[in-house]
Amino acid sequence: VSRAGAGIFVADVLGYAFSPAFVRLFESHDEAVFDYLRFRRDLEGLAADRAAKYASDTDLRVIQTLYDKMESAHTKSNPDAEARLDAEFHLSIISASPHVVLLHMMRSMYDLLRKGVFYNRKMMFKHRVTRSKLFEQHSAINSALQAREPSAARAAIEAHLDYVEQMLNQQKAAERNEAIAQQRYANEKRRG
């Protein structure tokens, strides 16, 4: 886009795939978040399949480079960097799947994900066991893509996002349990 007297800038098209009312739904209803994850699983599975088939060699080098950066962040125990690189890694796969509509939808979703609209992704990367499991899953995704194995790439993405859903379920349950425990504690303090 051009701005009078200011120059030309990259247009901000991210986030426009979802209306503000739809975004509020994700912020306030757990079931909508799980629908988001299932939708993302289906679309990313398709994107991984297409990337394994149609990505250029340069696309695969971009994916490999981001995977290598994730590996470095993982060995340095840097969960914030690992969470950021996770999103970039997934977007690089979608970008390599040559499908403009899919790319626009997923970029919009990832922009909202980075802002914490769906859930706090960084929480998953703060637990060592979960981080290791996520890294193993990203390794399987990358290996399938680099080998140009569409069904293996799709299966690896689907297994990864199934795991993310499972972890999110556990996180939500822990949050509910903590809220109940805090209520019990407050009640006990009041009783004296």
mmCIF file with all atom_site columns, N, CA and C in Angstrom, residues 137-168:
data_model
loop_
_atom_site.group_PDB
_atom_site.id
_atom_site.type_symbol
_atom_site.label_atom_id
_atom_site.label_alt_id
_atom_site.label_comp_id
_atom_site.label_asym_id
_atom_site.label_entity_id
_atom_site.label_seq_id
_atom_site.pdbx_PDB_ins_code
_atom_site.Cartn_x
_atom_site.Cartn_y
_atom_site.Cartn_z
_atom_site.occupancy
_atom_site.B_iso_or_equiv
_atom_site.pdbx_formal_charge
_atom_site.auth_seq_id
_atom_site.auth_comp_id
_atom_site.auth_asym_id
_atom_site.auth_atom_id
_atom_site.pdbx_PDB_model_num
ATOM 1  N N  . GLN A 1 137 ? 8.670  -34.400 17.261 1.00 0.00 ? 137 GLN A N  1
ATOM 2  C CA . GLN A 1 137 ? 7.615  -34.328 16.256 1.00 0.00 ? 137 GLN A CA 1
ATOM 3  C C  . GLN A 1 137 ? 8.013  -33.420 15.100 1.00 0.00 ? 137 GLN A C  1
ATOM 4  N N  . HIS A 1 138 ? 8.641  -32.291 15.404 1.00 0.00 ? 138 HIS A N  1
ATOM 5  C CA . HIS A 1 138 ? 9.106  -31.402 14.335 1.00 0.00 ? 138 HIS A CA 1
ATOM 6  C C  . HIS A 1 138 ? 10.187 -32.091 13.501 1.00 0.00 ? 138 HIS A C  1
ATOM 7  N N  . SER A 1 139 ? 11.008 -32.885 14.155 1.00 0.00 ? 139 SER A N  1
ATOM 8  C CA . SER A 1 139 ? 12.038 -33.639 13.436 1.00 0.00 ? 139 SER A CA 1
ATOM 9  C C  . SER A 1 139 ? 11.394 -34.616 12.451 1.00 0.00 ? 139 SER A C  1
ATOM 10 N N  . ALA A 1 140 ? 10.346 -35.307 12.888 1.00 0.00 ? 140 ALA A N  1
ATOM 11 C CA . ALA A 1 140 ? 9.643  -36.251 12.005 1.00 0.00 ? 140 ALA A CA 1
ATOM 12 C C  . ALA A 1 140 ? 8.988  -35.530 10.829 1.00 0.00 ? 140 ALA A C  1
ATOM 13 N N  . ILE A 1 141 ? 8.410  -34.362 11.097 1.00 0.00 ? 141 ILE A N  1
ATOM 14 C CA . ILE A 1 141 ? 7.793  -33.569 10.027 1.00 0.00 ? 141 ILE A CA 1
ATOM 15 C C  . ILE A 1 141 ? 8.853  -33.166 9.013  1.00 0.00 ? 141 ILE A C  1
ATOM 16 N N  . ASN A 1 142 ? 9.957  -32.614 9.510  1.00 0.00 ? 142 ASN A N  1
ATOM 17 C CA . ASN A 1 142 ? 11.028 -32.165 8.625  1.00 0.00 ? 142 ASN A CA 1
ATOM 18 C C  . ASN A 1 142 ? 11.601 -33.319 7.810  1.00 0.00 ? 142 ASN A C  1
ATOM 19 N N  . SER A 1 143 ? 11.835 -34.448 8.447  1.00 0.00 ? 143 SER A N  1
ATOM 20 C CA . SER A 1 143 ? 12.405 -35.608 7.740  1.00 0.00 ? 143 SER A CA 1
ATOM 21 C C  . SER A 1 143 ? 11.491 -36.059 6.606  1.00 0.00 ? 143 SER A C  1
ATOM 22 N N  . ALA A 1 144 ? 10.194 -36.111 6.873  1.00 0.00 ? 144 ALA A N  1
ATOM 23 C CA . ALA A 1 144 ? 9.247  -36.540 5.833  1.00 0.00 ? 144 ALA A CA 1
ATOM 24 C C  . ALA A 1 144 ? 9.214  -35.549 4.675  1.00 0.00 ? 144 ALA A C  1
ATOM 25 N N  . LEU A 1 145 ? 9.272  -34.265 4.990  1.00 0.00 ? 145 LEU A N  1
ATOM 26 C CA . LEU A 1 145 ? 9.278  -33.260 3.930  1.00 0.00 ? 145 LEU A CA 1
ATOM 27 C C  . LEU A 1 145 ? 10.556 -33.332 3.106  1.00 0.00 ? 145 LEU A C  1
ATOM 28 N N  . GLN A 1 146 ? 11.692 -33.415 3.789  1.00 0.00 ? 146 GLN A N  1
ATOM 29 C CA . GLN A 1 146 ? 12.972 -33.459 3.073  1.00 0.00 ? 146 GLN A CA 1
ATOM 30 C C  . GLN A 1 146 ? 13.064 -34.703 2.191  1.00 0.00 ? 146 GLN A C  1
ATOM 31 N N  . ALA A 1 147 ? 12.414 -35.798 2.623  1.00 0.00 ? 147 ALA A N  1
ATOM 32 C CA . ALA A 1 147 ? 12.405 -37.037 1.828  1.00 0.00 ? 147 ALA A CA 1
ATOM 33 C C  . ALA A 1 147 ? 11.309 -37.008 0.761  1.00 0.00 ? 147 ALA A C  1
ATOM 34 N N  . ARG A 1 148 ? 10.517 -35.947 0.753  1.00 0.00 ? 148 ARG A N  1
ATOM 35 C CA . ARG A 1 148 ? 9.399  -35.789 -0.197 1.00 0.00 ? 148 ARG A CA 1
ATOM 36 C C  . ARG A 1 148 ? 8.420  -36.961 -0.121 1.00 0.00 ? 148 ARG A C  1
ATOM 37 N N  . GLU A 1 149 ? 8.012  -37.249 1.120  1.00 0.00 ? 149 GLU A N  1
ATOM 38 C CA . GLU A 1 149 ? 7.042  -38.318 1.383  1.00 0.00 ? 149 GLU A CA 1
ATOM 39 C C  . GLU A 1 149 ? 5.727  -37.693 1.853  1.00 0.00 ? 149 GLU A C  1
ATOM 40 N N  . PRO A 1 150 ? 4.801  -37.441 0.919  1.00 0.00 ? 150 PRO A N  1
ATOM 41 C CA . PRO A 1 150 ? 3.560  -36.728 1.256  1.00 0.00 ? 150 PRO A CA 1
ATOM 42 C C  . PRO A 1 150 ? 2.742  -37.369 2.376  1.00 0.00 ? 150 PRO A C  1
ATOM 43 N N  . SER A 1 151 ? 2.514  -38.674 2.316  1.00 0.00 ? 151 SER A N  1
ATOM 44 C CA . SER A 1 151 ? 1.667  -39.293 3.342  1.00 0.00 ? 151 SER A CA 1
ATOM 45 C C  . SER A 1 151 ? 2.356  -39.270 4.709  1.00 0.00 ? 151 SER A C  1
ATOM 46 N N  . ALA A 1 152 ? 3.670  -39.439 4.736  1.00 0.00 ? 152 ALA A N  1
ATOM 47 C CA . ALA A 1 152 ? 4.409  -39.385 6.000  1.00 0.00 ? 152 ALA A CA 1
ATOM 48 C C  . ALA A 1 152 ? 4.403  -37.957 6.557  1.00 0.00 ? 152 ALA A C  1
ATOM 49 N N  . ALA A 1 153 ? 4.520  -36.959 5.693  1.00 0.00 ? 153 ALA A N  1
ATOM 50 C CA . ALA A 1 153 ? 4.491  -35.559 6.133  1.00 0.00 ? 153 ALA A CA 1
ATOM 51 C C  . ALA A 1 153 ? 3.127  -35.223 6.728  1.00 0.00 ? 153 ALA A C  1
ATOM 52 N N  . ARG A 1 154 ? 2.063  -35.652 6.046  1.00 0.00 ? 154 ARG A N  1
ATOM 53 C CA . ARG A 1 154 ? 0.710  -35.406 6.558  1.00 0.00 ? 154 ARG A CA 1
ATOM 54 C C  . ARG A 1 154 ? 0.522  -36.104 7.905  1.00 0.00 ? 154 ARG A C  1
ATOM 55 N N  . ALA A 1 155 ? 0.927  -37.361 7.985  1.00 0.00 ? 155 ALA A N  1
ATOM 56 C CA . ALA A 1 155 ? 0.765  -38.125 9.232  1.00 0.00 ? 155 ALA A CA 1
ATOM 57 C C  . ALA A 1 155 ? 1.556  -37.490 10.375 1.00 0.00 ? 155 ALA A C  1
ATOM 58 N N  . ALA A 1 156 ? 2.756  -36.989 10.082 1.00 0.00 ? 156 ALA A N  1
ATOM 59 C CA . ALA A 1 156 ? 3.590  -36.374 11.116 1.00 0.00 ? 156 ALA A CA 1
ATOM 60 C C  . ALA A 1 156 ? 2.947  -35.086 11.637 1.00 0.00 ? 156 ALA A C  1
ATOM 61 N N  . ILE A 1 157 ? 2.396  -34.276 10.745 1.00 0.00 ? 157 ILE A N  1
ATOM 62 C CA . ILE A 1 157 ? 1.703  -33.043 11.149 1.00 0.00 ? 157 ILE A CA 1
ATOM 63 C C  . ILE A 1 157 ? 0.481  -33.397 11.992 1.00 0.00 ? 157 ILE A C  1
ATOM 64 N N  . GLU A 1 158 ? -0.288 -34.381 11.531 1.00 0.00 ? 158 GLU A N  1
ATOM 65 C CA . GLU A 1 158 ? -1.496 -34.757 12.259 1.00 0.00 ? 158 GLU A CA 1
ATOM 66 C C  . GLU A 1 158 ? -1.164 -35.294 13.653 1.00 0.00 ? 158 GLU A C  1
ATOM 67 N N  . ALA A 1 159 ? -0.132 -36.112 13.754 1.00 0.00 ? 159 ALA A N  1
ATOM 68 C CA . ALA A 1 159 ? 0.277  -36.641 15.067 1.00 0.00 ? 159 ALA A CA 1
ATOM 69 C C  . ALA A 1 159 ? 0.740  -35.498 15.972 1.00 0.00 ? 159 ALA A C  1
ATOM 70 N N  . HIS A 1 160 ? 1.468  -34.562 15.409 1.00 0.00 ? 160 HIS A N  1
ATOM 71 C CA . HIS A 1 160 ? 1.947  -33.410 16.169 1.00 0.00 ? 160 HIS A CA 1
ATOM 72 C C  . HIS A 1 160 ? 0.780  -32.586 16.724 1.00 0.00 ? 160 HIS A C  1
ATOM 73 N N  . LEU A 1 161 ? -0.188 -32.279 15.877 1.00 0.00 ? 161 LEU A N  1
ATOM 74 C CA . LEU A 1 161 ? -1.297 -31.444 16.329 1.00 0.00 ? 161 LEU A CA 1
ATOM 75 C C  . LEU A 1 161 ? -2.262 -32.217 17.233 1.00 0.00 ? 161 LEU A C  1
ATOM 76 N N  . ASP A 1 162 ? -2.330 -33.526 17.089 1.00 0.00 ? 162 ASP A N  1
ATOM 77 C CA . ASP A 1 162 ? -3.084 -34.339 18.051 1.00 0.00 ? 162 ASP A CA 1
ATOM 78 C C  . ASP A 1 162 ? -2.430 -34.224 19.436 1.00 0.00 ? 162 ASP A C  1
ATOM 79 N N  . TYR A 1 163 ? -1.099 -34.253 19.459 1.00 0.00 ? 163 TYR A N  1
ATOM 80 C CA . TYR A 1 163 ? -0.365 -34.117 20.719 1.00 0.00 ? 163 TYR A CA 1
ATOM 81 C C  . TYR A 1 163 ? -0.593 -32.728 21.326 1.00 0.00 ? 163 TYR A C  1
ATOM 82 N N  . VAL A 1 164 ? -0.552 -31.697 20.495 1.00 0.00 ? 164 VAL A N  1
ATOM 83 C CA . VAL A 1 164 ? -0.792 -30.335 20.979 1.00 0.00 ? 164 VAL A CA 1
ATOM 84 C C  . VAL A 1 164 ? -2.189 -30.253 21.599 1.00 0.00 ? 164 VAL A C  1
ATOM 85 N N  . GLU A 1 165 ? -3.174 -30.865 20.947 1.00 0.00 ? 165 GLU A N  1
ATOM 86 C CA . GLU A 1 165 ? -4.531 -30.862 21.495 1.00 0.00 ? 165 GLU A CA 1
ATOM 87 C C  . GLU A 1 165 ? -4.581 -31.583 22.843 1.00 0.00 ? 165 GLU A C  1
ATOM 88 N N  . GLN A 1 166 ? -3.904 -32.712 22.929 1.00 0.00 ? 166 GLN A N  1
ATOM 89 C CA . GLN A 1 166 ? -3.847 -33.471 24.187 1.00 0.00 ? 166 GLN A CA 1
ATOM 90 C C  . GLN A 1 166 ? -3.211 -32.627 25.295 1.00 0.00 ? 166 GLN A C  1
ATOM 91 N N  . MET A 1 167 ? -2.100 -31.966 24.991 1.00 0.00 ? 167 MET A N  1
ATOM 92 C CA . MET A 1 167 ? -1.425 -31.131 25.984 1.00 0.00 ? 167 MET A CA 1
ATOM 93 C C  . MET A 1 167 ? -2.291 -29.944 26.390 1.00 0.00 ? 167 MET A C  1
ATOM 94 N N  . LEU A 1 168 ? -2.998 -29.370 25.431 1.00 0.00 ? 168 LEU A N  1
ATOM 95 C CA . LEU A 1 168 ? -3.875 -28.248 25.735 1.00 0.00 ? 168 LEU A CA 1
ATOM 96 C C  . LEU A 1 168 ? -5.018 -28.705 26.637 1.00 0.00 ? 168 LEU A C  1
#
